[in-house]
Amino acid sequence: MRLYAQTPARRGRQIVADVIALLLIACAVKFALVVHHAIMLLAEPGKEARSAGDSLAGGLHDAGDAASKVPFVGGQLRKPLRSAADAANGLSDAGQSLENLVGRVALLATIALIVLSVAFVLLLWLPPRLRWIRRSATTRRLLDAPGGADLLALRALTGRQRDLTEIPTPPGGLADAWRRGDRQVIEDLSRLTLRQAGLRP
């Protein structure tokens, strides 16, 4: 199985197409990562709320512990401070929830962008490459089979007419020479088919 053509012009076009496809995929991944970073900026308020809530809850908890040591009224002072610390923990939990939600959205958006972009590029690039690989393998098998040169010559005769102008026309025309089994014409026509497929004899 041949991945690239043997003729320089066709091989050059295939390499350029492959490089473009790889660059498009790389750009799609880069763009998806930029979008991920932009979405994650929305998580900053959540991070700040979580950090502030944790700090406030810790401070209130410490204050409650300190207040509990006050004689006679320590228990009463500790209770509202612990309640405030619980409220601060609630603020921290809300910030964490926002941060997690934004993170999930950013991840899903990134995956979707990468998958859709790569699928689009592959749909444009892969089928023609696979068709060429299959066609070149079939053409090579035909050439190696008995009577294969005749079949390739017939393919040239039924192909693009402007390509036939490259072949010297014998008296009676190319089709008549092919029917008569003119070996030179058959060889020229089969070589033309190989060249059109990007192969060498």
PDB file of C-alpha atoms in Angstrom:
ATOM      1  CA  MET A   1       0.000   0.000   0.000  1.00  0.00           C
ATOM      2  CA  ARG A   2       1.459   3.320  -1.100  1.00  0.00           C
ATOM      3  CA  LEU A   3       0.684   6.419   0.976  1.00  0.00           C
ATOM      4  CA  TYR A   4       2.162   9.005  -1.383  1.00  0.00           C
ATOM      5  CA  ALA A   5       2.337   9.362  -5.145  1.00  0.00           C
ATOM      6  CA  GLN A   6       5.533   8.618  -7.039  1.00  0.00           C
ATOM      7  CA  THR A   7       5.240  11.630  -9.322  1.00  0.00           C
ATOM      8  CA  PRO A   8       6.673  14.823  -7.782  1.00  0.00           C
ATOM      9  CA  ALA A   9       3.716  17.111  -8.585  1.00  0.00           C
ATOM     10  CA  ARG A  10       1.057  14.804  -7.107  1.00  0.00           C
ATOM     11  CA  ARG A  11       3.268  13.898  -4.130  1.00  0.00           C
ATOM     12  CA  GLY A  12       3.902  17.591  -3.437  1.00  0.00           C
ATOM     13  CA  ARG A  13       0.161  18.336  -3.447  1.00  0.00           C
ATOM     14  CA  GLN A  14      -0.480  15.422  -1.090  1.00  0.00           C
ATOM     15  CA  ILE A  15       2.220  16.561   1.332  1.00  0.00           C
ATOM     16  CA  VAL A  16       0.878  20.127   1.283  1.00  0.00           C
ATOM     17  CA  ALA A  17      -2.647  18.831   1.946  1.00  0.00           C
ATOM     18  CA  ASP A  18      -1.387  16.702   4.845  1.00  0.00           C
ATOM     19  CA  VAL A  19       0.527  19.628   6.362  1.00  0.00           C
ATOM     20  CA  ILE A  20      -2.515  21.914   6.022  1.00  0.00           C
ATOM     21  CA  ALA A  21      -4.718  19.285   7.691  1.00  0.00           C
ATOM     22  CA  LEU A  22      -2.271  18.928  10.586  1.00  0.00           C
ATOM     23  CA  LEU A  23      -1.991  22.718  10.957  1.00  0.00           C
ATOM     24  CA  LEU A  24      -5.775  23.085  10.987  1.00  0.00           C
ATOM     25  CA  ILE A  25      -6.056  20.409  13.673  1.00  0.00           C
ATOM     26  CA  ALA A  26      -3.313  22.100  15.727  1.00  0.00           C
ATOM     27  CA  CYS A  27      -5.055  25.485  15.347  1.00  0.00           C
ATOM     28  CA  ALA A  28      -8.375  23.939  16.382  1.00  0.00           C
ATOM     29  CA  VAL A  29      -6.801  22.462  19.522  1.00  0.00           C
ATOM     30  CA  LYS A  30      -5.092  25.785  20.316  1.00  0.00           C
ATOM     31  CA  PHE A  31      -8.364  27.685  19.838  1.00  0.00           C
ATOM     32  CA  ALA A  32     -10.199  25.210  22.064  1.00  0.00           C
ATOM     33  CA  LEU A  33      -7.596  25.708  24.797  1.00  0.00           C
ATOM     34  CA  VAL A  34      -7.935  29.506  24.486  1.00  0.00           C
ATOM     35  CA  VAL A  35     -11.719  29.139  24.866  1.00  0.00           C
ATOM     36  CA  HIS A  36     -11.151  26.883  27.891  1.00  0.00           C
ATOM     37  CA  HIS A  37      -8.947  29.542  29.497  1.00  0.00           C
ATOM     38  CA  ALA A  38     -11.505  32.278  28.733  1.00  0.00           C
ATOM     39  CA  ILE A  39     -14.335  30.272  30.288  1.00  0.00           C
ATOM     40  CA  MET A  40     -12.238  29.451  33.330  1.00  0.00           C
ATOM     41  CA  LEU A  41     -11.893  33.196  33.977  1.00  0.00           C
ATOM     42  CA  LEU A  42     -15.583  33.079  34.897  1.00  0.00           C
ATOM     43  CA  ALA A  43     -14.628  30.829  37.809  1.00  0.00           C
ATOM     44  CA  GLU A  44     -12.590  33.596  39.452  1.00  0.00           C
ATOM     45  CA  PRO A  45     -15.543  34.963  41.496  1.00  0.00           C
ATOM     46  CA  GLY A  46     -16.167  31.427  42.723  1.00  0.00           C
ATOM     47  CA  LYS A  47     -12.519  31.038  43.723  1.00  0.00           C
ATOM     48  CA  GLU A  48     -12.597  34.376  45.541  1.00  0.00           C
ATOM     49  CA  ALA A  49     -15.846  33.486  47.313  1.00  0.00           C
ATOM     50  CA  ARG A  50     -14.420  30.105  48.358  1.00  0.00           C
ATOM     51  CA  SER A  51     -11.203  31.696  49.590  1.00  0.00           C
ATOM     52  CA  ALA A  52     -13.045  34.469  51.462  1.00  0.00           C
ATOM     53  CA  GLY A  53     -15.523  31.985  52.938  1.00  0.00           C
ATOM     54  CA  ASP A  54     -12.751  29.666  54.124  1.00  0.00           C
ATOM     55  CA  SER A  55     -10.807  32.554  55.627  1.00  0.00           C
ATOM     56  CA  LEU A  56     -13.868  34.039  57.322  1.00  0.00           C
ATOM     57  CA  ALA A  57     -15.035  30.663  58.611  1.00  0.00           C
ATOM     58  CA  GLY A  58     -11.587  29.945  60.040  1.00  0.00           C
ATOM     59  CA  GLY A  59     -11.439  33.337  61.717  1.00  0.00           C
ATOM     60  CA  LEU A  60     -14.922  33.015  63.207  1.00  0.00           C
ATOM     61  CA  HIS A  61     -14.222  29.493  64.365  1.00  0.00           C
ATOM     62  CA  ASP A  62     -11.043  30.649  66.127  1.00  0.00           C
ATOM     63  CA  ALA A  63     -12.937  33.594  67.629  1.00  0.00           C
ATOM     64  CA  GLY A  64     -15.620  31.220  68.871  1.00  0.00           C
ATOM     65  CA  ASP A  65     -13.013  29.016  70.491  1.00  0.00           C
ATOM     66  CA  ALA A  66     -11.441  32.046  72.147  1.00  0.00           C
ATOM     67  CA  ALA A  67     -14.829  33.387  73.280  1.00  0.00           C
ATOM     68  CA  SER A  68     -15.758  30.058  74.834  1.00  0.00           C
ATOM     69  CA  LYS A  69     -12.951  30.576  77.339  1.00  0.00           C
ATOM     70  CA  VAL A  70     -14.581  33.726  78.737  1.00  0.00           C
ATOM     71  CA  PRO A  71     -15.982  32.856  82.166  1.00  0.00           C
ATOM     72  CA  PHE A  72     -19.774  32.642  82.591  1.00  0.00           C
ATOM     73  CA  VAL A  73     -20.728  33.955  79.097  1.00  0.00           C
ATOM     74  CA  GLY A  74     -18.268  31.983  76.968  1.00  0.00           C
ATOM     75  CA  GLY A  75     -20.878  29.482  75.760  1.00  0.00           C
ATOM     76  CA  GLN A  76     -23.287  32.235  74.766  1.00  0.00           C
ATOM     77  CA  LEU A  77     -20.582  34.172  72.909  1.00  0.00           C
ATOM     78  CA  ARG A  78     -19.373  31.060  71.132  1.00  0.00           C
ATOM     79  CA  LYS A  79     -22.791  30.114  69.711  1.00  0.00           C
ATOM     80  CA  PRO A  80     -23.353  33.104  67.343  1.00  0.00           C
ATOM     81  CA  LEU A  81     -19.724  33.000  66.225  1.00  0.00           C
ATOM     82  CA  ARG A  82     -20.092  29.313  65.301  1.00  0.00           C
ATOM     83  CA  SER A  83     -23.304  30.128  63.409  1.00  0.00           C
ATOM     84  CA  ALA A  84     -21.502  32.858  61.502  1.00  0.00           C
ATOM     85  CA  ALA A  85     -18.682  30.401  60.753  1.00  0.00           C
ATOM     86  CA  ASP A  86     -21.249  27.941  59.355  1.00  0.00           C
ATOM     87  CA  ALA A  87     -22.658  30.716  57.155  1.00  0.00           C
ATOM     88  CA  ALA A  88     -19.145  31.488  55.944  1.00  0.00           C
ATOM     89  CA  ASN A  89     -18.712  27.798  55.129  1.00  0.00           C
ATOM     90  CA  GLY A  90     -21.900  28.030  53.089  1.00  0.00           C
ATOM     91  CA  LEU A  91     -20.378  30.930  51.132  1.00  0.00           C
ATOM     92  CA  SER A  92     -17.257  28.831  50.568  1.00  0.00           C
ATOM     93  CA  ASP A  93     -19.350  25.874  49.363  1.00  0.00           C
ATOM     94  CA  ALA A  94     -21.271  28.130  46.959  1.00  0.00           C
ATOM     95  CA  GLY A  95     -17.992  29.438  45.557  1.00  0.00           C
ATOM     96  CA  GLN A  96     -16.686  25.882  45.156  1.00  0.00           C
ATOM     97  CA  SER A  97     -19.916  24.857  43.378  1.00  0.00           C
ATOM     98  CA  LEU A  98     -19.596  27.785  40.958  1.00  0.00           C
ATOM     99  CA  GLU A  99     -15.959  26.911  40.347  1.00  0.00           C
ATOM    100  CA  ASN A 100     -16.831  23.253  39.651  1.00  0.00           C
ATOM    101  CA  LEU A 101     -19.685  24.208  37.325  1.00  0.00           C
ATOM    102  CA  VAL A 102     -17.523  26.583  35.301  1.00  0.00           C
ATOM    103  CA  GLY A 103     -14.785  23.929  35.144  1.00  0.00           C
ATOM    104  CA  ARG A 104     -17.227  21.336  33.752  1.00  0.00           C
ATOM    105  CA  VAL A 105     -18.599  23.800  31.188  1.00  0.00           C
ATOM    106  CA  ALA A 106     -15.066  24.738  30.122  1.00  0.00           C
ATOM    107  CA  LEU A 107     -14.062  21.077  29.763  1.00  0.00           C
ATOM    108  CA  LEU A 108     -17.175  20.145  27.774  1.00  0.00           C
ATOM    109  CA  ALA A 109     -16.800  23.186  25.511  1.00  0.00           C
ATOM    110  CA  THR A 110     -13.127  22.352  24.893  1.00  0.00           C
ATOM    111  CA  ILE A 111     -13.850  18.711  24.081  1.00  0.00           C
ATOM    112  CA  ALA A 112     -16.741  19.676  21.786  1.00  0.00           C
ATOM    113  CA  LEU A 113     -14.640  22.222  19.908  1.00  0.00           C
ATOM    114  CA  ILE A 114     -11.752  19.798  19.452  1.00  0.00           C
ATOM    115  CA  VAL A 115     -13.951  16.877  18.376  1.00  0.00           C
ATOM    116  CA  LEU A 116     -16.055  18.932  15.945  1.00  0.00           C
ATOM    117  CA  SER A 117     -13.062  20.738  14.440  1.00  0.00           C
ATOM    118  CA  VAL A 118     -10.989  17.586  14.016  1.00  0.00           C
ATOM    119  CA  ALA A 119     -13.983  15.702  12.575  1.00  0.00           C
ATOM    120  CA  PHE A 120     -14.588  18.517  10.067  1.00  0.00           C
ATOM    121  CA  VAL A 121     -10.944  18.545   8.944  1.00  0.00           C
ATOM    122  CA  LEU A 122     -10.853  14.748   8.697  1.00  0.00           C
ATOM    123  CA  LEU A 123     -14.063  14.690   6.647  1.00  0.00           C
ATOM    124  CA  LEU A 124     -12.502  17.103   4.155  1.00  0.00           C
ATOM    125  CA  TRP A 125      -9.023  15.558   4.077  1.00  0.00           C
ATOM    126  CA  LEU A 126      -9.281  11.827   4.773  1.00  0.00           C
ATOM    127  CA  PRO A 127     -11.750  10.574   2.104  1.00  0.00           C
ATOM    128  CA  PRO A 128      -9.719  11.918  -0.856  1.00  0.00           C
ATOM    129  CA  ARG A 129      -6.520  10.461   0.628  1.00  0.00           C
ATOM    130  CA  LEU A 130      -8.149   7.063   1.175  1.00  0.00           C
ATOM    131  CA  ARG A 131      -9.651   7.143  -2.329  1.00  0.00           C
ATOM    132  CA  TRP A 132      -6.229   7.837  -3.817  1.00  0.00           C
ATOM    133  CA  ILE A 133      -4.603   5.033  -1.794  1.00  0.00           C
ATOM    134  CA  ARG A 134      -7.290   2.581  -2.905  1.00  0.00           C
ATOM    135  CA  ARG A 135      -7.204   3.765  -6.529  1.00  0.00           C
ATOM    136  CA  SER A 136      -3.404   3.621  -6.733  1.00  0.00           C
ATOM    137  CA  ALA A 137      -3.390   0.085  -5.285  1.00  0.00           C
ATOM    138  CA  THR A 138      -6.067  -0.985  -7.786  1.00  0.00           C
ATOM    139  CA  THR A 139      -4.181   0.615 -10.679  1.00  0.00           C
ATOM    140  CA  ARG A 140      -0.951  -1.103  -9.655  1.00  0.00           C
ATOM    141  CA  ARG A 141      -2.732  -4.477  -9.392  1.00  0.00           C
ATOM    142  CA  LEU A 142      -4.252  -3.961 -12.843  1.00  0.00           C
ATOM    143  CA  LEU A 143      -0.846  -3.207 -14.319  1.00  0.00           C
ATOM    144  CA  ASP A 144       0.644  -6.366 -12.812  1.00  0.00           C
ATOM    145  CA  ALA A 145      -2.271  -8.586 -13.916  1.00  0.00           C
ATOM    146  CA  PRO A 146      -2.326 -10.325 -17.317  1.00  0.00           C
ATOM    147  CA  GLY A 147      -3.746  -7.892 -19.870  1.00  0.00           C
ATOM    148  CA  GLY A 148      -3.539  -5.112 -17.290  1.00  0.00           C
ATOM    149  CA  ALA A 149      -1.811  -2.687 -19.641  1.00  0.00           C
ATOM    150  CA  ASP A 150      -4.748  -3.050 -22.076  1.00  0.00           C
ATOM    151  CA  LEU A 151      -7.206  -2.190 -19.289  1.00  0.00           C
ATOM    152  CA  LEU A 152      -5.170   0.829 -18.210  1.00  0.00           C
ATOM    153  CA  ALA A 153      -5.012   1.953 -21.841  1.00  0.00           C
ATOM    154  CA  LEU A 154      -8.795   1.642 -22.068  1.00  0.00           C
ATOM    155  CA  ARG A 155      -9.136   3.702 -18.897  1.00  0.00           C
ATOM    156  CA  ALA A 156      -6.999   6.425 -20.499  1.00  0.00           C
ATOM    157  CA  LEU A 157      -9.181   6.359 -23.625  1.00  0.00           C
ATOM    158  CA  THR A 158     -12.329   6.835 -21.540  1.00  0.00           C
ATOM    159  CA  GLY A 159     -10.764   9.472 -19.282  1.00  0.00           C
ATOM    160  CA  ARG A 160     -10.058  13.160 -19.820  1.00  0.00           C
ATOM    161  CA  GLN A 161      -9.742  13.810 -23.524  1.00  0.00           C
ATOM    162  CA  ARG A 162      -7.318  16.713 -23.159  1.00  0.00           C
ATOM    163  CA  ASP A 163      -4.729  14.365 -21.625  1.00  0.00           C
ATOM    164  CA  LEU A 164      -4.787  12.248 -24.808  1.00  0.00           C
ATOM    165  CA  THR A 165      -3.254  15.116 -26.760  1.00  0.00           C
ATOM    166  CA  GLU A 166       0.082  14.241 -25.120  1.00  0.00           C
ATOM    167  CA  ILE A 167       0.166  10.949 -27.047  1.00  0.00           C
ATOM    168  CA  PRO A 168       1.097  10.875 -30.756  1.00  0.00           C
ATOM    169  CA  THR A 169      -2.033   9.922 -32.705  1.00  0.00           C
ATOM    170  CA  PRO A 170      -1.482   7.109 -35.197  1.00  0.00           C
ATOM    171  CA  PRO A 171      -3.468   6.820 -38.431  1.00  0.00           C
ATOM    172  CA  GLY A 172      -7.036   5.835 -37.629  1.00  0.00           C
ATOM    173  CA  GLY A 173      -6.865   7.288 -34.103  1.00  0.00           C
ATOM    174  CA  LEU A 174      -5.936   6.022 -30.682  1.00  0.00           C
ATOM    175  CA  ALA A 175      -9.077   3.923 -30.172  1.00  0.00           C
ATOM    176  CA  ASP A 176      -8.505   2.073 -33.441  1.00  0.00           C
ATOM    177  CA  ALA A 177      -4.858   1.465 -32.550  1.00  0.00           C
ATOM    178  CA  TRP A 178      -5.936   0.127 -29.134  1.00  0.00           C
ATOM    179  CA  ARG A 179      -8.456  -2.227 -30.792  1.00  0.00           C
ATOM    180  CA  ARG A 180      -5.750  -3.474 -33.156  1.00  0.00           C
ATOM    181  CA  GLY A 181      -3.469  -4.131 -30.185  1.00  0.00           C
ATOM    182  CA  ASP A 182      -0.788  -1.589 -31.124  1.00  0.00           C
ATOM    183  CA  ARG A 183       1.728  -2.217 -28.328  1.00  0.00           C
ATOM    184  CA  GLN A 184       3.272   1.245 -28.493  1.00  0.00           C
ATOM    185  CA  VAL A 185      -0.106   2.986 -28.214  1.00  0.00           C
ATOM    186  CA  ILE A 186      -1.190   0.646 -25.425  1.00  0.00           C
ATOM    187  CA  GLU A 187       2.046   1.332 -23.563  1.00  0.00           C
ATOM    188  CA  ASP A 188       1.674   5.104 -24.021  1.00  0.00           C
ATOM    189  CA  LEU A 189      -1.957   5.021 -22.863  1.00  0.00           C
ATOM    190  CA  SER A 190      -1.230   2.816 -19.839  1.00  0.00           C
ATOM    191  CA  ARG A 191       1.671   5.104 -18.887  1.00  0.00           C
ATOM    192  CA  LEU A 192      -0.719   8.063 -19.109  1.00  0.00           C
ATOM    193  CA  THR A 193      -3.137   6.332 -16.713  1.00  0.00           C
ATOM    194  CA  LEU A 194      -0.316   5.634 -14.283  1.00  0.00           C
ATOM    195  CA  ARG A 195       0.830   9.246 -14.452  1.00  0.00           C
ATOM    196  CA  GLN A 196      -2.708  10.480 -13.828  1.00  0.00           C
ATOM    197  CA  ALA A 197      -2.783   8.277 -10.721  1.00  0.00           C
ATOM    198  CA  GLY A 198       0.582   9.622  -9.582  1.00  0.00           C
ATOM    199  CA  LEU A 199       2.391   6.341 -10.268  1.00  0.00           C
ATOM    200  CA  ARG A 200       5.381   5.382 -12.330  1.00  0.00           C
ATOM    201  CA  PRO A 201       5.573   2.337 -14.639  1.00  0.00           C
TER     202      PRO A 201
END
